[in-house]
């Protein structure tokens, strides 16, 4: 499961965002599964932003920093934990961001 998440070129196989707007412009750079690996996107529905791996522990955890540029500017941190369980892998995906009052609270 780890390579499906930590190699951004695999996101087109499972990401709801790429499914939502398959025509969005996507640029992937850097070494997959390593800090610095970057996924940048721009589309009518998705807006414009990027996600970069900041920390990677193979088959254990992944940390990414996200920056959104359009339609509004924001940043977020995402953390992934991968845990072996019977018959597979348990994946926990968390998202941390500032939620300014009042609109941010509504979307949160």
Coordinates of C-alpha atoms in Angstrom, one line a residue:
X1 CA 0.0 0.0 0.0
X2 CA 2.8 2.4 0.9
X3 CA 4.0 2.9 -2.8
X4 CA 0.4 3.8 -3.8
X5 CA 0.6 6.8 -1.5
X6 CA 4.3 7.7 -1.4
X7 CA 4.7 7.8 -5.2
X8 CA 2.5 10.5 -6.5
X9 CA 2.4 9.0 -10.0
X10 CA 0.2 6.3 -8.5
X11 CA -2.5 8.7 -7.2
X12 CA -4.3 8.6 -10.5
X13 CA -5.2 5.0 -9.7
X14 CA -7.1 5.8 -6.5
X15 CA -7.4 9.5 -5.7
X16 CA -10.9 11.1 -5.7
X17 CA -9.4 14.4 -6.7
X18 CA -7.9 13.0 -10.0
X19 CA -11.2 11.3 -10.6
X20 CA -13.1 14.5 -10.0
X21 CA -11.2 16.4 -12.6
X22 CA -9.1 14.1 -14.9
X23 CA -8.3 17.0 -17.2
X24 CA -6.5 19.0 -14.5
X25 CA -2.8 19.7 -15.2
X26 CA -0.6 17.6 -12.9
X27 CA 3.2 17.9 -12.5
X28 CA 5.2 15.3 -10.5
X29 CA 8.8 15.8 -9.7
X30 CA 11.5 14.6 -7.3
X31 CA 12.3 11.0 -6.3
X32 CA 9.2 9.0 -5.4
X33 CA 8.8 8.0 -1.8
X34 CA 11.6 10.5 -0.7
X35 CA 11.4 13.9 0.9
X36 CA 11.1 16.5 -1.8
X37 CA 8.8 14.4 -4.0
X38 CA 6.2 16.9 -5.3
X39 CA 2.8 16.7 -6.8
X40 CA 1.5 20.1 -8.2
X41 CA -2.0 20.5 -9.7
X42 CA -4.1 23.1 -11.4
X43 CA -7.6 22.8 -12.6
X44 CA -11.0 24.5 -12.9
X45 CA -12.5 22.5 -10.0
X46 CA -9.4 21.5 -8.1
X47 CA -7.9 25.0 -8.0
X48 CA -4.1 25.3 -7.8
X49 CA -1.8 23.8 -5.2
X50 CA 1.0 21.4 -4.4
X51 CA 1.9 18.6 -2.0
X52 CA 5.5 17.7 -1.0
X53 CA 6.8 14.8 1.0
X54 CA 8.6 16.2 4.1
X55 CA 9.3 12.9 5.9
X56 CA 9.2 9.3 4.8
X57 CA 9.7 6.0 6.7
X58 CA 9.1 3.2 4.3
X59 CA 6.0 1.1 5.1
X60 CA 5.6 3.0 8.4
X61 CA 4.7 6.7 7.9
X62 CA 4.7 9.6 5.5
X63 CA 4.4 13.3 6.2
X64 CA 3.4 15.8 3.5
X65 CA 3.2 19.6 3.4
X66 CA 0.4 21.0 1.3
X67 CA 0.0 24.5 -0.1
X68 CA -3.2 25.8 -1.8
X69 CA -2.9 28.9 -4.0
X70 CA -6.3 29.1 -5.7
X71 CA -9.2 29.6 -5.2
X72 CA -7.8 30.6 -1.7
X73 CA -4.4 30.5 -0.1
X74 CA -3.9 28.0 2.7
X75 CA -1.5 25.4 4.1
X76 CA -2.0 22.0 5.7
X77 CA 0.0 19.1 7.0
X78 CA -0.9 15.5 6.2
X79 CA 0.3 12.5 8.0
X80 CA -0.1 8.9 7.0
X81 CA 0.5 5.8 9.2
X82 CA 0.8 2.3 7.7
X83 CA 0.2 -0.6 10.0
X84 CA 0.4 -4.3 9.2
X85 CA -2.8 -6.1 10.1
X86 CA -4.1 -9.6 9.4
X87 CA -4.9 -9.8 5.6
X88 CA -3.6 -6.3 4.8
X89 CA -2.5 -2.9 5.9
X90 CA -4.4 -0.4 8.1
X91 CA -3.9 3.2 6.7
X92 CA -4.6 6.2 8.9
X93 CA -4.6 9.5 7.1
X94 CA -4.8 12.7 9.2
X95 CA -5.0 16.3 8.0
X96 CA -4.1 19.4 10.0
X97 CA -4.9 23.0 9.0
X98 CA -6.0 26.3 10.4
X99 CA -9.7 26.8 10.3
X100 CA -10.4 30.6 10.5
X101 CA -13.7 31.7 11.9
X102 CA -16.5 31.6 10.6
X103 CA -16.1 29.9 7.1
X104 CA -13.2 27.7 8.1
X105 CA -15.3 26.2 10.9
X106 CA -18.1 25.5 8.5
X107 CA -15.8 23.6 6.1
X108 CA -14.0 21.8 8.9

